Short mmCIF file of C-alpha atoms and ligand atoms in Angstrom, two decimals:
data_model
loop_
_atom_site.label_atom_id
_atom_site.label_comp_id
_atom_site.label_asym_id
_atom_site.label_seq_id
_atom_site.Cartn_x
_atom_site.Cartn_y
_atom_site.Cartn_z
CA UNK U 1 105.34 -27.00 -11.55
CA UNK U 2 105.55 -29.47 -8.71
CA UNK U 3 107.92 -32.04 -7.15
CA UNK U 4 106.45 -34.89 -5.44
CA UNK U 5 109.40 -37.22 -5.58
CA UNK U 6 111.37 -35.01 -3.57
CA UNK U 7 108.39 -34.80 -0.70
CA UNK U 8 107.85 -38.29 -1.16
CA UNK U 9 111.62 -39.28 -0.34
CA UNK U 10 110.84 -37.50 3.42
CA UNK U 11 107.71 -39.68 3.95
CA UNK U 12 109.09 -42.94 1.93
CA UNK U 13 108.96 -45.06 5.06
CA UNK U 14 105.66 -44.18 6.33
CA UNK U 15 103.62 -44.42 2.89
CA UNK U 16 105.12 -47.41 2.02
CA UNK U 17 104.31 -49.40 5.25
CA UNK U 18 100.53 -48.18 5.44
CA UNK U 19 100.71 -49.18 1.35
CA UNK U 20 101.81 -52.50 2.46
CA UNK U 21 99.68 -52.82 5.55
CA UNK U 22 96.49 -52.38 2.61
CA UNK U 23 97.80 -55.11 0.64
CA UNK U 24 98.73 -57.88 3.27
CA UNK U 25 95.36 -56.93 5.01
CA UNK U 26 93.43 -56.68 1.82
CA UNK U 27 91.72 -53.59 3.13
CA UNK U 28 91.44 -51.95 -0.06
CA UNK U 29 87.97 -50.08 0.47
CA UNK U 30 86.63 -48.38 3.81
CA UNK U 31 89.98 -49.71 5.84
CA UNK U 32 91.08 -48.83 9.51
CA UNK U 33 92.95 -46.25 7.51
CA UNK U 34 90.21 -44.35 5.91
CA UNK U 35 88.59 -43.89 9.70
CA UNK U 36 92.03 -42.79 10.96
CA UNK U 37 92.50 -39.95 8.14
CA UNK U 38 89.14 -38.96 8.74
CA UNK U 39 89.06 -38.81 12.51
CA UNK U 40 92.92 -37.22 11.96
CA UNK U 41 91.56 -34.18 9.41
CA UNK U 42 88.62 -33.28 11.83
CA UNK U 43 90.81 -33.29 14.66
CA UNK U 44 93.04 -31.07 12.67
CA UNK U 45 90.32 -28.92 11.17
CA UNK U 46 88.42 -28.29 14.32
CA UNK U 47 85.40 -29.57 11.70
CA UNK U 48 82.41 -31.95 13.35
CA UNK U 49 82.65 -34.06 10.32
CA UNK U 50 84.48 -35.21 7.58
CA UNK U 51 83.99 -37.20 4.68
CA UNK U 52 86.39 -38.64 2.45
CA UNK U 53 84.99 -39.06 -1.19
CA UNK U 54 86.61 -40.28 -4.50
CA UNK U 55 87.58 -36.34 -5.84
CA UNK U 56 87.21 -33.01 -5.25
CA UNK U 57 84.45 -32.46 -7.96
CA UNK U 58 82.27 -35.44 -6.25
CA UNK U 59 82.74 -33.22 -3.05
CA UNK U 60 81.07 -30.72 -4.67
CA UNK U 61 78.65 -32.54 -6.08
CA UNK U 62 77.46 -34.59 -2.96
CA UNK U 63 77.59 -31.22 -0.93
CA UNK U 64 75.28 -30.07 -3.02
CA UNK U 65 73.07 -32.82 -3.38
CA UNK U 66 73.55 -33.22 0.66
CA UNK U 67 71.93 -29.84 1.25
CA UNK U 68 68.95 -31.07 -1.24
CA UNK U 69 68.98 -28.62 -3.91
CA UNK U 70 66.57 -28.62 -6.75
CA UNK U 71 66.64 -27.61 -10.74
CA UNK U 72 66.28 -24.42 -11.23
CA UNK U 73 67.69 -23.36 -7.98
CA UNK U 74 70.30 -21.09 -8.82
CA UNK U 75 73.88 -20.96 -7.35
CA UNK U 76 76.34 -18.21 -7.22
CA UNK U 77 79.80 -19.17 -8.29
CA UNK U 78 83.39 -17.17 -9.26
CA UNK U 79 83.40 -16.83 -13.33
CA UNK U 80 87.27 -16.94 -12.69
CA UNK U 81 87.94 -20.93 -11.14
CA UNK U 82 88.40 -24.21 -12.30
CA UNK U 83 85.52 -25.50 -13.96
CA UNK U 84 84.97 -28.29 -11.68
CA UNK U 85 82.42 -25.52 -9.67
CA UNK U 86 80.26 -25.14 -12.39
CA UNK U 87 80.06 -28.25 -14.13
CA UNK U 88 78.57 -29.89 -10.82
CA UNK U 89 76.21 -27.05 -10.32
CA UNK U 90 75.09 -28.00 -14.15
CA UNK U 91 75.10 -31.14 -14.04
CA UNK U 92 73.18 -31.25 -11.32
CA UNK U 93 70.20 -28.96 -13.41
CA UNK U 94 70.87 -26.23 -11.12
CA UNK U 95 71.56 -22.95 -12.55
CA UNK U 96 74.65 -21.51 -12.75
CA UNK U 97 75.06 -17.68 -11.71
CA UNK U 98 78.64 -16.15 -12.47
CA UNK U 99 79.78 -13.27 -11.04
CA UNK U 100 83.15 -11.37 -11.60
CA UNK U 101 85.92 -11.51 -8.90
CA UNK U 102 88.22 -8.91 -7.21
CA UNK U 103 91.67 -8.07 -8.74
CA UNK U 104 93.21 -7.75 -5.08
CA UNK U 105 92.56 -11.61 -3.50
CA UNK U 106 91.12 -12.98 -7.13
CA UNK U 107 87.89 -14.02 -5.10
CA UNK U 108 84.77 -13.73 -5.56
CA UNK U 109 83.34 -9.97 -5.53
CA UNK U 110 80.96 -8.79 -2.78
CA UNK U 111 79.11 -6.63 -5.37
CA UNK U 112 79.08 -9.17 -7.40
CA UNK U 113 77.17 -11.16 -5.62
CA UNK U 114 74.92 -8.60 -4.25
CA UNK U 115 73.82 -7.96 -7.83
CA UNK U 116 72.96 -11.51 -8.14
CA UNK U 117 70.81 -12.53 -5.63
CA UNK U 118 67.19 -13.37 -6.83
CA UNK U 119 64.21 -15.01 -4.99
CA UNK U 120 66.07 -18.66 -6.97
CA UNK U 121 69.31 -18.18 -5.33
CA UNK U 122 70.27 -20.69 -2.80
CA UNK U 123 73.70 -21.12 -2.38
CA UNK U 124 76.84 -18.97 -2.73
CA UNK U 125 80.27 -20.82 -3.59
CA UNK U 126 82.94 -19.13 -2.91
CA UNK U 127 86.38 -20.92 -4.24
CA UNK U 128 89.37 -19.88 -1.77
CA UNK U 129 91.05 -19.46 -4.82
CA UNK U 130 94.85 -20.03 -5.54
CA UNK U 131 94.86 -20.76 -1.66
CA UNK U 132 93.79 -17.18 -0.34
CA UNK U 133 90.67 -17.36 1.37
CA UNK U 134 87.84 -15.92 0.24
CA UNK U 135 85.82 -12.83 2.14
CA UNK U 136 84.43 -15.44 4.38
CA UNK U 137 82.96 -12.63 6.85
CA UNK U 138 81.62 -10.71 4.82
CA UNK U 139 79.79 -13.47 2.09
CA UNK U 140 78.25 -15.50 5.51
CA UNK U 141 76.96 -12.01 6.27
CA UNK U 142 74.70 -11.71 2.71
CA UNK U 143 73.89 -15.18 3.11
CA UNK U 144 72.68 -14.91 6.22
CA UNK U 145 70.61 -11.99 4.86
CA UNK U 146 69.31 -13.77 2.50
CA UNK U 147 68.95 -17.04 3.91
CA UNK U 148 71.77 -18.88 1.50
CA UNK U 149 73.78 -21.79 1.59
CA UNK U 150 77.32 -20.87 1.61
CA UNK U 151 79.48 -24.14 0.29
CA UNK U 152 83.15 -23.69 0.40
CA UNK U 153 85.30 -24.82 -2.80
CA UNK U 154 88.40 -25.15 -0.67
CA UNK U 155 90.10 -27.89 -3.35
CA UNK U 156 92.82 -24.97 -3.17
CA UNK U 157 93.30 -23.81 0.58
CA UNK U 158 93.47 -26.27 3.16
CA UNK U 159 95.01 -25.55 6.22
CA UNK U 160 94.36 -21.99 5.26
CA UNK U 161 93.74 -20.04 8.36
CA UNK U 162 90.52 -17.33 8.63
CA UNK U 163 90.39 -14.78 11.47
CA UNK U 164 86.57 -13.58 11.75
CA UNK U 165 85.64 -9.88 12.71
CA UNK U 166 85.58 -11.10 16.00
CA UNK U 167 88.76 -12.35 16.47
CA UNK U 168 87.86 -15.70 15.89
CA UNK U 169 90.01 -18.21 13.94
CA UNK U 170 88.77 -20.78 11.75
CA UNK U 171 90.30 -22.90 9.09
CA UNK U 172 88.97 -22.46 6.09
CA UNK U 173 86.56 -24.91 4.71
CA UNK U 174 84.87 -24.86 8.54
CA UNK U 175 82.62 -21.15 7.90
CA UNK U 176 79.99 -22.36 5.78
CA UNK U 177 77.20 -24.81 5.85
CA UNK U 178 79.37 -27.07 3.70
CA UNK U 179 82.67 -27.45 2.32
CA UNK U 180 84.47 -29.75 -0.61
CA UNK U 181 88.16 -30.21 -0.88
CA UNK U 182 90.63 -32.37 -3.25
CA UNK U 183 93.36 -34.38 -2.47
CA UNK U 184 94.70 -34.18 -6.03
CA UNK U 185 98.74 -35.40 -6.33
CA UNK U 186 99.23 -31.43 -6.98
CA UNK U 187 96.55 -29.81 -4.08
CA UNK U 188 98.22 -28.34 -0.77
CA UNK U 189 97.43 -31.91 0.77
CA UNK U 190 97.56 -34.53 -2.03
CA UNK U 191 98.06 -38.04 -2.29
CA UNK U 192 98.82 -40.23 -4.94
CA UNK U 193 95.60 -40.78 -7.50
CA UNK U 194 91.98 -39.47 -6.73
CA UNK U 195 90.95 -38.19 -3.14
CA UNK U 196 88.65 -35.96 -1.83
CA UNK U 197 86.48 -34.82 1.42
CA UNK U 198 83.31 -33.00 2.28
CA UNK U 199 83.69 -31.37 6.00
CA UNK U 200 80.66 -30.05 7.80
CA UNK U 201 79.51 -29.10 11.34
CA UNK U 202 75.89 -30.20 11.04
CA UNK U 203 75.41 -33.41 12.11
CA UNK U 204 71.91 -33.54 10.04
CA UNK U 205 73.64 -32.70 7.01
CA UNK U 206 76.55 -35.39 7.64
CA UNK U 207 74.32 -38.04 8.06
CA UNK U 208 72.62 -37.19 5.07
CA UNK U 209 76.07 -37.28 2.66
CA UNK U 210 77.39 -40.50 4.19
CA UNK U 211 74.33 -42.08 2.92
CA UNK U 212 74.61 -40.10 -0.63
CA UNK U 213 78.62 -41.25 -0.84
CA UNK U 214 77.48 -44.51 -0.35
CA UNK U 215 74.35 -45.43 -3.15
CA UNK U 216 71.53 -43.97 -0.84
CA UNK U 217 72.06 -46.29 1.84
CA UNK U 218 71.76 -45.73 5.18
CA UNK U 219 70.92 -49.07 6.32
CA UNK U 220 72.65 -52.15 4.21
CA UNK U 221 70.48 -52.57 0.74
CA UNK U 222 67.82 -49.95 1.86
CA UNK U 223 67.96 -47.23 -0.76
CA UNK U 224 66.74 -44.21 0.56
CA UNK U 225 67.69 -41.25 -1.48
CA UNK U 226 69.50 -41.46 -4.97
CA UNK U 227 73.23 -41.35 -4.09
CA UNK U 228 76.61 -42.04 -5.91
CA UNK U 229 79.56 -44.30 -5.23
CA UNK U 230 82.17 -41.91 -4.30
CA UNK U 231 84.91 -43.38 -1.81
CA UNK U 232 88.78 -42.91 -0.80
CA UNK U 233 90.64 -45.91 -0.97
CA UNK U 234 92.92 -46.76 1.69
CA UNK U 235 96.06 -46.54 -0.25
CA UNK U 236 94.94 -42.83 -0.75
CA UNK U 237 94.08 -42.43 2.96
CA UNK U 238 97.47 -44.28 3.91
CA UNK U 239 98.97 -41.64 1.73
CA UNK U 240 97.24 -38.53 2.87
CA UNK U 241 97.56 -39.95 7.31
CA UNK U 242 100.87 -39.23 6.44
CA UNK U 243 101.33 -36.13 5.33
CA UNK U 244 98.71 -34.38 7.26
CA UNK U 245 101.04 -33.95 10.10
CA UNK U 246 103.28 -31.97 7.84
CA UNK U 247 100.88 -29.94 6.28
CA UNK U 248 101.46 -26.46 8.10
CA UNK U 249 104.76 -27.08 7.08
CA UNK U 250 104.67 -27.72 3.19
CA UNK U 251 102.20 -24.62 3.48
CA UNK U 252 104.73 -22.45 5.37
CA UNK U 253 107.72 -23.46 2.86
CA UNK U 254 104.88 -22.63 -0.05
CA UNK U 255 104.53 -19.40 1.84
CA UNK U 256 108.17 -18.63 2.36
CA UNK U 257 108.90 -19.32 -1.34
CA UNK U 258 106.26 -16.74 -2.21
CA UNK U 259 107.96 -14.30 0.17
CA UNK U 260 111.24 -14.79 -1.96
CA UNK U 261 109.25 -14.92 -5.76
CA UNK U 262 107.86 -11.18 -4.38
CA UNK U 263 110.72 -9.59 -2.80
CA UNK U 264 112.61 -10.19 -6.12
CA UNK U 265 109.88 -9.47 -8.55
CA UNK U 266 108.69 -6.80 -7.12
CA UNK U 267 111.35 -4.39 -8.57
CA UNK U 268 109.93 -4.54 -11.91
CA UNK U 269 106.41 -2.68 -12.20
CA UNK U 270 105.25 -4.56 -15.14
CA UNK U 271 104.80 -7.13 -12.81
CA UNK U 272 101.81 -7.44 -9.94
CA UNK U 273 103.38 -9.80 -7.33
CA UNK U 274 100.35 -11.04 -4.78
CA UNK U 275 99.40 -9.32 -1.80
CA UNK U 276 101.15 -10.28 1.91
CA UNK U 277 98.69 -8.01 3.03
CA UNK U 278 96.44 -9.96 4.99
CA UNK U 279 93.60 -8.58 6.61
CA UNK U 280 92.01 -11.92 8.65
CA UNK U 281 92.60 -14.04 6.05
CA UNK U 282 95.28 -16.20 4.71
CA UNK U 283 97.38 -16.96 1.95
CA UNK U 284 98.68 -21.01 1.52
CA UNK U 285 99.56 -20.74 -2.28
CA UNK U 286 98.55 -23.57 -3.31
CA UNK U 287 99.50 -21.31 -6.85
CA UNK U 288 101.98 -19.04 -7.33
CA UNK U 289 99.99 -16.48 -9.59
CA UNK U 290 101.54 -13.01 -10.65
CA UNK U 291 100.09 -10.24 -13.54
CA UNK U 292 102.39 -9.00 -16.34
CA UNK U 293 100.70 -5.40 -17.27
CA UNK U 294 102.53 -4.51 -20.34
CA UNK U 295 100.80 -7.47 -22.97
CA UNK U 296 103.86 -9.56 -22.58
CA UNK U 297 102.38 -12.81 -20.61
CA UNK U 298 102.38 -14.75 -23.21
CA UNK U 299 105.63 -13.95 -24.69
CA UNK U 300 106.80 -14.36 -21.21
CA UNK U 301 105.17 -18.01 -20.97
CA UNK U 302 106.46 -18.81 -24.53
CA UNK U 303 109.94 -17.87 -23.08
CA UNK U 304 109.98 -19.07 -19.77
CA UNK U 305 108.88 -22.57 -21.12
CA UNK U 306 112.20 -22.50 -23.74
CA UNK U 307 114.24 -21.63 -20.75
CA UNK U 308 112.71 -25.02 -19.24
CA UNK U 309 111.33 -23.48 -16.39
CA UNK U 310 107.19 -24.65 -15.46
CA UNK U 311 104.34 -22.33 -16.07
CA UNK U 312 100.63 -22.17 -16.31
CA UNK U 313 98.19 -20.05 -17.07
CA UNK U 314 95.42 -20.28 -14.21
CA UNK U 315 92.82 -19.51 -16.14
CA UNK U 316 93.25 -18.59 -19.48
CA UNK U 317 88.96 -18.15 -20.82
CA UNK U 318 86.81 -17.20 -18.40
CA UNK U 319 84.35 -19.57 -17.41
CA UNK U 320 81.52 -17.26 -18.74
CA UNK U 321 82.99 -17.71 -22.16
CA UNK U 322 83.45 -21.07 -22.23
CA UNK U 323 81.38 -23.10 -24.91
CA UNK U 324 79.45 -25.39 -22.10
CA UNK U 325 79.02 -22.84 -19.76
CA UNK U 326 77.85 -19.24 -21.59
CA UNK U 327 74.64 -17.73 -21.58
CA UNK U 328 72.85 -14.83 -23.02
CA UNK U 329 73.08 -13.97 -19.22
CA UNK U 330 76.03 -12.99 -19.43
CA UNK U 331 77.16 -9.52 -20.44
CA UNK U 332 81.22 -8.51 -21.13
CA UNK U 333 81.08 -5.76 -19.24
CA UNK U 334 80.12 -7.96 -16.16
CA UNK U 335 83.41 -9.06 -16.16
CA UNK U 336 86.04 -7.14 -16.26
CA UNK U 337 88.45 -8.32 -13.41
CA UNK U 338 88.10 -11.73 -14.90
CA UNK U 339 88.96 -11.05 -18.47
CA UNK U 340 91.87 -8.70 -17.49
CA UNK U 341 93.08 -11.54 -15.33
CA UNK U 342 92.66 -14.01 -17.45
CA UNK U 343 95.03 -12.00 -19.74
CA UNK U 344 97.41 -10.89 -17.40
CA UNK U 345 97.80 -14.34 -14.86
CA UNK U 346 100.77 -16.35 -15.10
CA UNK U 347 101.37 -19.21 -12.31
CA UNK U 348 105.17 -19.71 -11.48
CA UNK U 349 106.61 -23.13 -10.05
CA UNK U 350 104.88 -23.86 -6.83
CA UNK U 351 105.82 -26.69 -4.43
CA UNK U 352 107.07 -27.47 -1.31
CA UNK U 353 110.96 -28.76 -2.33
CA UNK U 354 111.50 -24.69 -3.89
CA UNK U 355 115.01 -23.72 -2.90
CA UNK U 356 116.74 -20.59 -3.16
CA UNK U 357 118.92 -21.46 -6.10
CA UNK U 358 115.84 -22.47 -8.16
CA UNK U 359 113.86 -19.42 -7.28
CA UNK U 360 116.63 -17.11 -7.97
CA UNK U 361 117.18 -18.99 -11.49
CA UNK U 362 113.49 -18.64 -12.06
CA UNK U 363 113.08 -15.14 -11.28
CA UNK U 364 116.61 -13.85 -12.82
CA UNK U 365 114.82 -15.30 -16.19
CA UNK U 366 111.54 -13.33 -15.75
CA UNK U 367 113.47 -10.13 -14.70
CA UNK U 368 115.90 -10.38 -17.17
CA UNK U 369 113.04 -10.65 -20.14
CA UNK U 370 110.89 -8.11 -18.91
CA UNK U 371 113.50 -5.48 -18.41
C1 PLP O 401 91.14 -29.24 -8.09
C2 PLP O 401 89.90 -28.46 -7.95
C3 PLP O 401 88.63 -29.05 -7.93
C4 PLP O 401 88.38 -30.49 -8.27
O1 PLP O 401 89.12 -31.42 -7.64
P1 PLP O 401 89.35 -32.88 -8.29
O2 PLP O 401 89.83 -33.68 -7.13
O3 PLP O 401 90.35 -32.72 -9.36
O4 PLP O 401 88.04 -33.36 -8.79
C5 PLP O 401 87.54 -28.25 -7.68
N1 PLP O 401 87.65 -26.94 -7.48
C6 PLP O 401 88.85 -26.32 -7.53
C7 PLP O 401 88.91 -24.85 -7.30
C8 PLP O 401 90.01 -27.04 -7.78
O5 PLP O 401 91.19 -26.42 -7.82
#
């Protein structure tokens, strides 16, 4: 689905001598390098803060905790993401409130959301999923209504670019209160283990998570609040300092290779190719995800993976139906974008190394068995 070794070969020199500089300066943990890659990303971000964290699901967590939520406060989240959304919301005895998504963008639905505001709601994540950003104007717009949080899952879309109603551009990750982003091997901008950021513009707030990252401490030994240990090592931060400055361009060669996957699939209408239509927001594909309408996605998957080409299904069961996660809550017929998409999805190879031989090869294959 990926190829790192390929990106890797174009960055070789500069990973390996921040790598090195780590290990003859034995700055393993909170290095020069971590302050560069944070001081970098805000700069590039136009964010007030940044900070790095062990993973994207810590992010999450410690935005959460940051903004001082409390059990039974409930949190509206897409039922169609990676799990990692809800499982900090649980774990953290908050409740969970799933709501269906949209079948244009695959983000969270307006209406959805609408519905499930109650006097407990206090936060609304919306997950830029797949690398498309979410209705950002419009979901600030009922939180400010309602007086929600709005924390941005943006493990998916960094570097993604939002245009408000007013003209305004933002990157995504920089509209809400809060947001939480990974630096997974496989994410947009990934480096090579664990990684992860929070990125806010209140000061307040930022003070408050670089104590939580760090066991409650905002003075040496004086435990203040209950925190976690959640840090980027500098190896990671080595890695990620150098890549940043190519990120617009692994996300334009993601987008470009999209381009290509549609212009060729589109000839077949079994197939749903995703949207260039862009109306202020922005598409960095971190996945490649398309919709096969005639019940043949997973013969197509089954084939596809004989042919030896990568595939995925990005998300097979929604989250409401997932063992850990249901609720009597939850009704079918609350969801029926997500459990058409979850039928219909199927993620194509995705990276930043895509040429035109392997994209024809890959698409001849799916035209060729849907015909
Ligand atoms: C990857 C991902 C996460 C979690 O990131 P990790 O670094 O793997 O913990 C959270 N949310 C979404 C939408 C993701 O894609």
């Amino acid at each position: 689905m990926v190829d790192l070794k390929s990106q890797y070969e174009k960055i070789k020199e500069e990973v390996n001598a921040s790598i090195q500089d780590v290990l003859e300066n034995n700055t393993y943990i909170n290095g020069p390098l971590v302050h560069q890659f944070q001081a970098d990303l805000e700069k590039y971000l136009g964010a007030k803060h940044v900070i790095p964290c062990a993973n994207g699901t810590d992010a999450l967590q410690i935005a959460m905790m940051g903004l001082g939520l409390q059990p039974g406060d409930e949190v509206i989240t897409a039922d169609f993401t990676f799990a990692a959304t809800v499982e900090v919301i649980a774990l953290l005895q908050l409740t969970p409130v799933l709501v269906d998504v949209n079948m244009n963008n695959m983000n969270i639905s307006l209406e959805g959301i609408r519905k499930a505001i109650t006097p407990k709601t206090k936060a609304i994540v919306p997950v830029h999923l797949f690398g498309r950003a979410a209705n950002m104007d419009a979901i600030m717009e009922i939180a400010n209504e309602h007086n929600l949080y709005v924390i941005e899952d943006n493990a998916q879309a960094i570097g993604s670019n939002y245009t408000d109603k007013n003209g305004k551009k933002s990157k995504v990750g920089t509209i809400g209160q809060v947001a939480a982003t990974s630096f997974f091997p496989s994410k947009n901008l990934g480096c090579y283990g664990d990684g992860g950021a929070i990125f806010t513009n209140d000061d307040n707030l930022a003070h408050i998570i670089r104590g939580i990252v760090n066991h409650g401490m905002y003075e040496r030994y004086h435990h203040d609040v209950v925190g976690v240990n959640s840090r980027l090592d500098s190896i990671q931060a080595g890695v990620l300092k150098a890549k940043l400055p190519n990120l617009d361009a692994y996300n334009l060669a993601r987008k470009t290779a999209a381009k290509k996957y549609n212009e060729a699939l589109s000839v077949n209408s079994n197939i749903v190719v995703p949207s260039f239509d862009f109306n202020g927001d922005d598409h960095v594909f971190h996945q490649y995800v398309i919709r096969i309408t005639n019940g043949k996605r997973d013969a197509l998957l089954a084939h596809l993976q004989e042919k030896g080409i990568p595939c995925a299904i990005y998300y097979p069961i929604p989250l409401h139906s997932q063992k850990a996660y249901a609720d009597i809550r939850y009704k079918e017929e609350d969801f029926p974008v997500t459990n058409q998409l979850c039928k219909e999805v199927i993620a194509l190879p995705m990276h930043t190394e895509l040429d035109d031989e392997q994209i024809k090869f890959i698409t001849d294959t799916v035209l060729e068995f849907l015909k």
